[in-house]
């Protein structure tokens, strides 16, 4: 089991494929397993480094609160551990917060940057929503029902009609190795709530791709678009139609082609 024993934390990671490295940083509650629909095809072109953020999956839990900056430092220390000086970075949701922080605080470590379904901050509505979900966990709500409600905010209406897939996805999440507990979830949503890169976006010098799900009701397109307004090297956002917050799960084929177009100038 690949565990990087770092100075402050032990992180679980996986490496797939060979070529230029790309670090995939997952969203809130998600682990290295969340990229399952895109790994095999992308690994034909790149070396994919998939990680479990602290307090998720097989990485260490902590006893104290932490910030997005702490998780960004975790990722950079993992790069040091793997002897990777510079890499592409892809962050989804909360992982996009971490990716932004890396690009701001450690610009020399980032080649190209991909920000999926994320924004410079978490707005008040999103923070309240996540706190409400945390309160449900504190009340020991049935996890199956909890995930069904949570997925209403993650997936598009069209995708939610695929009940067989949603049922399988819930089973997949319930079977996670070392699933996040109440404390883990609270630490992560508190880190999200205190992050705001708005005044620092101009410090991001990496060529940046912004990917937005048009039906994302968790991270609104209007918030995601502020990344484009603030990052000098950002190309105009790519909008995925009829897709919610989990773009790479709902439309993995176009997601893969979009990444190839960005990284390899691949003709879509």
PDB file of C-alpha atoms in Angstrom:
ATOM      1  CA  UNK A   1       0.000   0.000   0.000  1.00  0.00           C
ATOM      2  CA  UNK A   2       1.680   3.257  -1.157  1.00  0.00           C
ATOM      3  CA  UNK A   3       1.828   5.569   1.846  1.00  0.00           C
ATOM      4  CA  UNK A   4       4.031   8.662   1.810  1.00  0.00           C
ATOM      5  CA  UNK A   5       5.342   9.293   5.325  1.00  0.00           C
ATOM      6  CA  UNK A   6       5.614  13.067   5.296  1.00  0.00           C
ATOM      7  CA  UNK A   7       6.748  15.481   7.987  1.00  0.00           C
ATOM      8  CA  UNK A   8       3.248  16.306   9.276  1.00  0.00           C
ATOM      9  CA  UNK A   9       0.979  13.625   7.816  1.00  0.00           C
ATOM     10  CA  UNK A  10       0.978  10.244   6.091  1.00  0.00           C
ATOM     11  CA  UNK A  11      -0.757  10.381   2.707  1.00  0.00           C
ATOM     12  CA  UNK A  12      -2.072   7.541   0.592  1.00  0.00           C
ATOM     13  CA  UNK A  13      -1.413   7.853  -3.140  1.00  0.00           C
ATOM     14  CA  UNK A  14      -1.591   5.826  -6.345  1.00  0.00           C
ATOM     15  CA  UNK A  15       0.383   6.172  -9.564  1.00  0.00           C
ATOM     16  CA  UNK A  16      -1.043   5.076 -12.916  1.00  0.00           C
ATOM     17  CA  UNK A  17       0.641   5.282 -16.330  1.00  0.00           C
ATOM     18  CA  UNK A  18       3.816   6.949 -17.517  1.00  0.00           C
ATOM     19  CA  UNK A  19       4.610  10.317 -19.051  1.00  0.00           C
ATOM     20  CA  UNK A  20       4.188  13.866 -17.811  1.00  0.00           C
ATOM     21  CA  UNK A  21       2.776  13.808 -14.276  1.00  0.00           C
ATOM     22  CA  UNK A  22      -0.658  15.130 -13.334  1.00  0.00           C
ATOM     23  CA  UNK A  23      -1.737  15.299  -9.705  1.00  0.00           C
ATOM     24  CA  UNK A  24      -5.479  14.726  -9.233  1.00  0.00           C
ATOM     25  CA  UNK A  25      -6.818  16.359  -6.061  1.00  0.00           C
ATOM     26  CA  UNK A  26     -10.319  15.169  -5.102  1.00  0.00           C
ATOM     27  CA  UNK A  27     -13.323  17.004  -3.726  1.00  0.00           C
ATOM     28  CA  UNK A  28     -14.837  17.019  -0.266  1.00  0.00           C
ATOM     29  CA  UNK A  29     -15.368  13.447   1.000  1.00  0.00           C
ATOM     30  CA  UNK A  30     -13.877  12.043  -2.218  1.00  0.00           C
ATOM     31  CA  UNK A  31     -10.774   9.856  -2.381  1.00  0.00           C
ATOM     32  CA  UNK A  32      -8.320   8.629  -4.997  1.00  0.00           C
ATOM     33  CA  UNK A  33     -11.060   6.221  -6.091  1.00  0.00           C
ATOM     34  CA  UNK A  34     -13.284   9.029  -7.343  1.00  0.00           C
ATOM     35  CA  UNK A  35     -11.465   9.180 -10.701  1.00  0.00           C
ATOM     36  CA  UNK A  36     -12.279   5.589 -11.660  1.00  0.00           C
ATOM     37  CA  UNK A  37     -14.071   6.470 -14.928  1.00  0.00           C
ATOM     38  CA  UNK A  38     -11.183   8.472 -16.401  1.00  0.00           C
ATOM     39  CA  UNK A  39      -8.023   6.782 -15.099  1.00  0.00           C
ATOM     40  CA  UNK A  40      -7.517   3.996 -17.636  1.00  0.00           C
ATOM     41  CA  UNK A  41      -7.698   6.220 -20.728  1.00  0.00           C
ATOM     42  CA  UNK A  42      -5.707   9.139 -19.304  1.00  0.00           C
ATOM     43  CA  UNK A  43      -3.006   6.795 -18.016  1.00  0.00           C
ATOM     44  CA  UNK A  44      -2.178   6.014 -21.664  1.00  0.00           C
ATOM     45  CA  UNK A  45      -0.912   9.584 -22.017  1.00  0.00           C
ATOM     46  CA  UNK A  46       0.245  10.711 -18.556  1.00  0.00           C
ATOM     47  CA  UNK A  47       1.533   9.602 -15.206  1.00  0.00           C
ATOM     48  CA  UNK A  48      -1.495  10.082 -12.975  1.00  0.00           C
ATOM     49  CA  UNK A  49      -0.881  10.713  -9.277  1.00  0.00           C
ATOM     50  CA  UNK A  50      -4.095  10.156  -7.323  1.00  0.00           C
ATOM     51  CA  UNK A  51      -4.191  11.118  -3.666  1.00  0.00           C
ATOM     52  CA  UNK A  52      -6.379  10.810  -0.595  1.00  0.00           C
ATOM     53  CA  UNK A  53      -6.472  14.170   1.152  1.00  0.00           C
ATOM     54  CA  UNK A  54      -5.968  14.147   4.919  1.00  0.00           C
ATOM     55  CA  UNK A  55      -9.009  12.804   6.787  1.00  0.00           C
ATOM     56  CA  UNK A  56     -10.207  10.795   3.783  1.00  0.00           C
ATOM     57  CA  UNK A  57      -9.643   7.232   2.598  1.00  0.00           C
ATOM     58  CA  UNK A  58      -6.342   5.718   3.621  1.00  0.00           C
ATOM     59  CA  UNK A  59      -4.564   8.939   4.566  1.00  0.00           C
ATOM     60  CA  UNK A  60      -4.096   9.955   8.209  1.00  0.00           C
ATOM     61  CA  UNK A  61      -6.778  11.556  10.332  1.00  0.00           C
ATOM     62  CA  UNK A  62      -5.899  14.585  12.423  1.00  0.00           C
ATOM     63  CA  UNK A  63      -7.013  15.669  15.892  1.00  0.00           C
ATOM     64  CA  UNK A  64      -7.006  19.383  15.118  1.00  0.00           C
ATOM     65  CA  UNK A  65      -8.529  21.685  12.529  1.00  0.00           C
ATOM     66  CA  UNK A  66      -6.614  22.413   9.349  1.00  0.00           C
ATOM     67  CA  UNK A  67      -6.789  24.755   6.389  1.00  0.00           C
ATOM     68  CA  UNK A  68      -6.710  24.552   2.614  1.00  0.00           C
ATOM     69  CA  UNK A  69      -3.115  25.812   2.901  1.00  0.00           C
ATOM     70  CA  UNK A  70      -2.267  22.788   5.061  1.00  0.00           C
ATOM     71  CA  UNK A  71      -3.665  20.448   2.419  1.00  0.00           C
ATOM     72  CA  UNK A  72      -1.783  22.301  -0.312  1.00  0.00           C
ATOM     73  CA  UNK A  73       1.415  21.820   1.675  1.00  0.00           C
ATOM     74  CA  UNK A  74       0.568  18.108   2.022  1.00  0.00           C
ATOM     75  CA  UNK A  75       0.434  17.821  -1.758  1.00  0.00           C
ATOM     76  CA  UNK A  76       3.700  19.671  -2.281  1.00  0.00           C
ATOM     77  CA  UNK A  77       5.420  17.497   0.336  1.00  0.00           C
ATOM     78  CA  UNK A  78       4.123  14.457  -1.533  1.00  0.00           C
ATOM     79  CA  UNK A  79       5.748  15.813  -4.702  1.00  0.00           C
ATOM     80  CA  UNK A  80       8.999  16.169  -2.761  1.00  0.00           C
ATOM     81  CA  UNK A  81       8.609  12.583  -1.544  1.00  0.00           C
ATOM     82  CA  UNK A  82       8.100  11.407  -5.147  1.00  0.00           C
ATOM     83  CA  UNK A  83      10.994  13.608  -6.352  1.00  0.00           C
ATOM     84  CA  UNK A  84       8.735  15.492  -8.770  1.00  0.00           C
ATOM     85  CA  UNK A  85       9.824  19.082  -9.190  1.00  0.00           C
ATOM     86  CA  UNK A  86       7.042  20.331 -11.469  1.00  0.00           C
ATOM     87  CA  UNK A  87       3.695  18.872 -12.488  1.00  0.00           C
ATOM     88  CA  UNK A  88       0.285  19.556 -13.896  1.00  0.00           C
ATOM     89  CA  UNK A  89      -2.340  19.957 -11.174  1.00  0.00           C
ATOM     90  CA  UNK A  90      -6.055  19.129 -11.454  1.00  0.00           C
ATOM     91  CA  UNK A  91      -8.428  19.949  -8.619  1.00  0.00           C
ATOM     92  CA  UNK A  92     -12.142  19.184  -8.297  1.00  0.00           C
ATOM     93  CA  UNK A  93     -14.354  21.206  -5.945  1.00  0.00           C
ATOM     94  CA  UNK A  94     -12.454  21.469  -2.667  1.00  0.00           C
ATOM     95  CA  UNK A  95      -9.523  19.986  -4.576  1.00  0.00           C
ATOM     96  CA  UNK A  96      -9.736  23.066  -6.790  1.00  0.00           C
ATOM     97  CA  UNK A  97      -9.237  25.229  -3.707  1.00  0.00           C
ATOM     98  CA  UNK A  98      -6.127  23.208  -2.890  1.00  0.00           C
ATOM     99  CA  UNK A  99      -4.905  23.440  -6.491  1.00  0.00           C
ATOM    100  CA  UNK A 100      -5.320  27.231  -6.471  1.00  0.00           C
ATOM    101  CA  UNK A 101      -3.377  27.493  -3.219  1.00  0.00           C
ATOM    102  CA  UNK A 102      -0.535  25.435  -4.668  1.00  0.00           C
ATOM    103  CA  UNK A 103      -0.435  27.628  -7.778  1.00  0.00           C
ATOM    104  CA  UNK A 104      -0.382  30.774  -5.608  1.00  0.00           C
ATOM    105  CA  UNK A 105       2.068  29.679  -2.897  1.00  0.00           C
ATOM    106  CA  UNK A 106       4.250  27.270  -4.895  1.00  0.00           C
ATOM    107  CA  UNK A 107       4.087  28.597  -8.486  1.00  0.00           C
ATOM    108  CA  UNK A 108       7.379  26.951  -9.410  1.00  0.00           C
ATOM    109  CA  UNK A 109       5.796  23.519  -8.851  1.00  0.00           C
ATOM    110  CA  UNK A 110       2.904  23.951 -11.301  1.00  0.00           C
ATOM    111  CA  UNK A 111       3.071  23.476 -15.040  1.00  0.00           C
ATOM    112  CA  UNK A 112      -0.580  23.644 -16.140  1.00  0.00           C
ATOM    113  CA  UNK A 113      -3.623  23.977 -13.904  1.00  0.00           C
ATOM    114  CA  UNK A 114      -7.117  22.497 -14.294  1.00  0.00           C
ATOM    115  CA  UNK A 115      -9.937  23.734 -12.045  1.00  0.00           C
ATOM    116  CA  UNK A 116     -13.082  21.591 -12.204  1.00  0.00           C
ATOM    117  CA  UNK A 117     -16.383  22.665 -10.619  1.00  0.00           C
ATOM    118  CA  UNK A 118     -14.704  25.061  -8.232  1.00  0.00           C
ATOM    119  CA  UNK A 119     -14.468  28.776  -7.431  1.00  0.00           C
ATOM    120  CA  UNK A 120     -12.295  31.266  -5.526  1.00  0.00           C
ATOM    121  CA  UNK A 121     -14.417  30.710  -2.408  1.00  0.00           C
ATOM    122  CA  UNK A 122     -17.401  28.866  -0.982  1.00  0.00           C
ATOM    123  CA  UNK A 123     -20.404  31.199  -0.844  1.00  0.00           C
ATOM    124  CA  UNK A 124     -22.679  31.570   2.184  1.00  0.00           C
ATOM    125  CA  UNK A 125     -25.363  29.313   0.716  1.00  0.00           C
ATOM    126  CA  UNK A 126     -22.905  26.486   0.087  1.00  0.00           C
ATOM    127  CA  UNK A 127     -21.414  26.838   3.563  1.00  0.00           C
ATOM    128  CA  UNK A 128     -24.866  26.668   5.154  1.00  0.00           C
ATOM    129  CA  UNK A 129     -25.764  23.635   3.061  1.00  0.00           C
ATOM    130  CA  UNK A 130     -22.617  21.746   4.079  1.00  0.00           C
ATOM    131  CA  UNK A 131     -23.143  22.654   7.721  1.00  0.00           C
ATOM    132  CA  UNK A 132     -26.685  21.301   7.485  1.00  0.00           C
ATOM    133  CA  UNK A 133     -25.340  18.042   6.081  1.00  0.00           C
ATOM    134  CA  UNK A 134     -22.897  17.921   8.972  1.00  0.00           C
ATOM    135  CA  UNK A 135     -25.741  18.347  11.458  1.00  0.00           C
ATOM    136  CA  UNK A 136     -27.514  15.398   9.850  1.00  0.00           C
ATOM    137  CA  UNK A 137     -24.388  13.310  10.413  1.00  0.00           C
ATOM    138  CA  UNK A 138     -24.307  14.425  14.036  1.00  0.00           C
ATOM    139  CA  UNK A 139     -27.877  13.166  14.408  1.00  0.00           C
ATOM    140  CA  UNK A 140     -26.730   9.772  13.136  1.00  0.00           C
ATOM    141  CA  UNK A 141     -28.844   9.970   9.988  1.00  0.00           C
ATOM    142  CA  UNK A 142     -28.935   6.784   7.925  1.00  0.00           C
ATOM    143  CA  UNK A 143     -25.881   6.992   5.628  1.00  0.00           C
ATOM    144  CA  UNK A 144     -27.762   5.591   2.630  1.00  0.00           C
ATOM    145  CA  UNK A 145     -30.371   8.352   2.917  1.00  0.00           C
ATOM    146  CA  UNK A 146     -27.664  10.944   3.647  1.00  0.00           C
ATOM    147  CA  UNK A 147     -25.843  10.146   0.407  1.00  0.00           C
ATOM    148  CA  UNK A 148     -29.097  10.180  -1.578  1.00  0.00           C
ATOM    149  CA  UNK A 149     -29.809  13.698  -0.352  1.00  0.00           C
ATOM    150  CA  UNK A 150     -26.202  14.798  -0.855  1.00  0.00           C
ATOM    151  CA  UNK A 151     -26.161  13.502  -4.437  1.00  0.00           C
ATOM    152  CA  UNK A 152     -29.139  15.727  -5.246  1.00  0.00           C
ATOM    153  CA  UNK A 153     -26.626  18.579  -5.067  1.00  0.00           C
ATOM    154  CA  UNK A 154     -23.807  16.772  -6.855  1.00  0.00           C
ATOM    155  CA  UNK A 155     -25.470  15.309  -9.956  1.00  0.00           C
ATOM    156  CA  UNK A 156     -27.721  16.710 -12.660  1.00  0.00           C
ATOM    157  CA  UNK A 157     -31.437  15.933 -12.748  1.00  0.00           C
ATOM    158  CA  UNK A 158     -30.924  13.817 -15.854  1.00  0.00           C
ATOM    159  CA  UNK A 159     -28.168  11.777 -14.229  1.00  0.00           C
ATOM    160  CA  UNK A 160     -30.200  11.184 -11.074  1.00  0.00           C
ATOM    161  CA  UNK A 161     -32.782   9.376 -13.207  1.00  0.00           C
ATOM    162  CA  UNK A 162     -30.252   6.558 -13.644  1.00  0.00           C
ATOM    163  CA  UNK A 163     -31.296   4.868 -10.412  1.00  0.00           C
ATOM    164  CA  UNK A 164     -29.131   1.775 -10.984  1.00  0.00           C
ATOM    165  CA  UNK A 165     -26.017   3.915 -11.221  1.00  0.00           C
ATOM    166  CA  UNK A 166     -26.964   6.066  -8.232  1.00  0.00           C
ATOM    167  CA  UNK A 167     -27.617   2.919  -6.171  1.00  0.00           C
ATOM    168  CA  UNK A 168     -24.229   1.515  -7.210  1.00  0.00           C
ATOM    169  CA  UNK A 169     -22.550   4.834  -6.424  1.00  0.00           C
ATOM    170  CA  UNK A 170     -24.067   4.892  -2.950  1.00  0.00           C
ATOM    171  CA  UNK A 171     -22.853   1.348  -2.316  1.00  0.00           C
ATOM    172  CA  UNK A 172     -19.427   2.389  -3.560  1.00  0.00           C
ATOM    173  CA  UNK A 173     -19.307   5.317  -1.133  1.00  0.00           C
ATOM    174  CA  UNK A 174     -20.574   3.236   1.764  1.00  0.00           C
ATOM    175  CA  UNK A 175     -17.834   0.687   1.100  1.00  0.00           C
ATOM    176  CA  UNK A 176     -14.958   3.203   1.124  1.00  0.00           C
ATOM    177  CA  UNK A 177     -11.915   2.051   3.034  1.00  0.00           C
ATOM    178  CA  UNK A 178     -11.861   4.109   6.256  1.00  0.00           C
ATOM    179  CA  UNK A 179     -14.857   6.313   5.338  1.00  0.00           C
ATOM    180  CA  UNK A 180     -14.820   9.871   6.639  1.00  0.00           C
ATOM    181  CA  UNK A 181     -16.437  10.307  10.047  1.00  0.00           C
ATOM    182  CA  UNK A 182     -18.263  13.308  11.514  1.00  0.00           C
ATOM    183  CA  UNK A 183     -15.071  15.003  12.711  1.00  0.00           C
ATOM    184  CA  UNK A 184     -13.324  14.492   9.361  1.00  0.00           C
ATOM    185  CA  UNK A 185     -16.250  16.030   7.470  1.00  0.00           C
ATOM    186  CA  UNK A 186     -16.441  19.000   9.864  1.00  0.00           C
ATOM    187  CA  UNK A 187     -12.712  19.706   9.537  1.00  0.00           C
ATOM    188  CA  UNK A 188     -12.958  19.698   5.741  1.00  0.00           C
ATOM    189  CA  UNK A 189     -16.051  21.907   5.478  1.00  0.00           C
ATOM    190  CA  UNK A 190     -14.523  24.384   7.941  1.00  0.00           C
ATOM    191  CA  UNK A 191     -11.406  24.530   5.764  1.00  0.00           C
ATOM    192  CA  UNK A 192     -13.612  25.191   2.743  1.00  0.00           C
ATOM    193  CA  UNK A 193     -15.553  27.944   4.521  1.00  0.00           C
ATOM    194  CA  UNK A 194     -12.418  29.915   5.421  1.00  0.00           C
ATOM    195  CA  UNK A 195     -10.806  29.777   1.961  1.00  0.00           C
ATOM    196  CA  UNK A 196     -10.928  32.798  -0.338  1.00  0.00           C
ATOM    197  CA  UNK A 197      -8.401  33.297  -3.127  1.00  0.00           C
ATOM    198  CA  UNK A 198     -10.224  36.230  -4.767  1.00  0.00           C
ATOM    199  CA  UNK A 199      -7.536  38.815  -4.021  1.00  0.00           C
ATOM    200  CA  UNK A 200      -4.709  36.464  -5.041  1.00  0.00           C
ATOM    201  CA  UNK A 201      -5.930  35.021  -8.340  1.00  0.00           C
ATOM    202  CA  UNK A 202      -3.668  37.360 -10.307  1.00  0.00           C
ATOM    203  CA  UNK A 203      -0.715  35.608  -8.667  1.00  0.00           C
ATOM    204  CA  UNK A 204      -1.535  32.389 -10.521  1.00  0.00           C
ATOM    205  CA  UNK A 205       0.835  32.316 -13.485  1.00  0.00           C
ATOM    206  CA  UNK A 206       0.125  28.800 -14.762  1.00  0.00           C
ATOM    207  CA  UNK A 207      -1.867  28.281 -17.938  1.00  0.00           C
ATOM    208  CA  UNK A 208      -5.298  27.423 -16.551  1.00  0.00           C
ATOM    209  CA  UNK A 209      -8.312  25.472 -17.787  1.00  0.00           C
ATOM    210  CA  UNK A 210     -11.624  26.072 -16.004  1.00  0.00           C
ATOM    211  CA  UNK A 211     -14.339  23.428 -16.386  1.00  0.00           C
ATOM    212  CA  UNK A 212     -17.925  24.192 -15.367  1.00  0.00           C
ATOM    213  CA  UNK A 213     -21.010  21.995 -15.214  1.00  0.00           C
ATOM    214  CA  UNK A 214     -23.939  24.046 -16.468  1.00  0.00           C
ATOM    215  CA  UNK A 215     -26.291  22.330 -13.992  1.00  0.00           C
ATOM    216  CA  UNK A 216     -23.924  22.551 -11.030  1.00  0.00           C
ATOM    217  CA  UNK A 217     -26.066  23.795  -8.145  1.00  0.00           C
ATOM    218  CA  UNK A 218     -23.380  23.233  -5.495  1.00  0.00           C
ATOM    219  CA  UNK A 219     -20.712  25.475  -7.025  1.00  0.00           C
ATOM    220  CA  UNK A 220     -22.541  28.008  -9.143  1.00  0.00           C
ATOM    221  CA  UNK A 221     -21.249  28.901 -12.590  1.00  0.00           C
ATOM    222  CA  UNK A 222     -21.344  32.584 -11.622  1.00  0.00           C
ATOM    223  CA  UNK A 223     -18.821  31.854  -8.847  1.00  0.00           C
ATOM    224  CA  UNK A 224     -16.646  29.629 -11.054  1.00  0.00           C
ATOM    225  CA  UNK A 225     -16.517  32.346 -13.717  1.00  0.00           C
ATOM    226  CA  UNK A 226     -14.698  34.617 -11.278  1.00  0.00           C
ATOM    227  CA  UNK A 227     -11.676  32.346 -11.679  1.00  0.00           C
ATOM    228  CA  UNK A 228     -11.560  33.301 -15.363  1.00  0.00           C
ATOM    229  CA  UNK A 229     -11.913  36.970 -14.486  1.00  0.00           C
ATOM    230  CA  UNK A 230      -9.025  36.832 -12.021  1.00  0.00           C
ATOM    231  CA  UNK A 231      -6.481  34.413 -13.533  1.00  0.00           C
ATOM    232  CA  UNK A 232      -4.510  36.082 -16.299  1.00  0.00           C
ATOM    233  CA  UNK A 233      -3.511  32.837 -17.999  1.00  0.00           C
ATOM    234  CA  UNK A 234      -6.981  31.252 -17.870  1.00  0.00           C
ATOM    235  CA  UNK A 235      -8.650  30.388 -21.149  1.00  0.00           C
ATOM    236  CA  UNK A 236     -12.391  30.925 -21.496  1.00  0.00           C
ATOM    237  CA  UNK A 237     -14.172  28.292 -19.361  1.00  0.00           C
ATOM    238  CA  UNK A 238     -15.360  25.033 -20.884  1.00  0.00           C
ATOM    239  CA  UNK A 239     -19.044  24.493 -20.076  1.00  0.00           C
ATOM    240  CA  UNK A 240     -20.472  20.983 -19.987  1.00  0.00           C
ATOM    241  CA  UNK A 241     -24.172  20.862 -20.858  1.00  0.00           C
ATOM    242  CA  UNK A 242     -26.621  18.801 -18.779  1.00  0.00           C
ATOM    243  CA  UNK A 243     -23.921  18.076 -16.183  1.00  0.00           C
ATOM    244  CA  UNK A 244     -23.794  18.874 -12.475  1.00  0.00           C
ATOM    245  CA  UNK A 245     -20.917  19.163  -9.999  1.00  0.00           C
ATOM    246  CA  UNK A 246     -19.255  15.802 -10.697  1.00  0.00           C
ATOM    247  CA  UNK A 247     -18.323  16.498 -14.302  1.00  0.00           C
ATOM    248  CA  UNK A 248     -15.767  13.705 -14.716  1.00  0.00           C
ATOM    249  CA  UNK A 249     -18.303  11.130 -13.525  1.00  0.00           C
ATOM    250  CA  UNK A 250     -21.276  12.354 -15.541  1.00  0.00           C
ATOM    251  CA  UNK A 251     -19.453  12.852 -18.827  1.00  0.00           C
ATOM    252  CA  UNK A 252     -16.075  11.091 -18.615  1.00  0.00           C
ATOM    253  CA  UNK A 253     -15.646  10.858 -22.398  1.00  0.00           C
ATOM    254  CA  UNK A 254     -15.824  14.610 -23.008  1.00  0.00           C
ATOM    255  CA  UNK A 255     -13.894  15.264 -19.812  1.00  0.00           C
ATOM    256  CA  UNK A 256     -11.012  13.113 -21.090  1.00  0.00           C
ATOM    257  CA  UNK A 257     -11.076  14.771 -24.523  1.00  0.00           C
ATOM    258  CA  UNK A 258     -11.091  18.211 -22.918  1.00  0.00           C
ATOM    259  CA  UNK A 259      -8.003  17.361 -20.858  1.00  0.00           C
ATOM    260  CA  UNK A 260      -6.212  15.923 -23.871  1.00  0.00           C
ATOM    261  CA  UNK A 261      -7.021  19.085 -25.791  1.00  0.00           C
ATOM    262  CA  UNK A 262      -5.556  21.212 -23.026  1.00  0.00           C
ATOM    263  CA  UNK A 263      -2.464  19.183 -22.237  1.00  0.00           C
ATOM    264  CA  UNK A 264      -1.614  17.724 -25.647  1.00  0.00           C
ATOM    265  CA  UNK A 265      -3.364  20.137 -28.019  1.00  0.00           C
ATOM    266  CA  UNK A 266      -5.352  17.073 -28.986  1.00  0.00           C
ATOM    267  CA  UNK A 267      -7.867  17.625 -31.806  1.00  0.00           C
ATOM    268  CA  UNK A 268     -11.287  16.922 -30.336  1.00  0.00           C
TER     269      UNK A 268
END
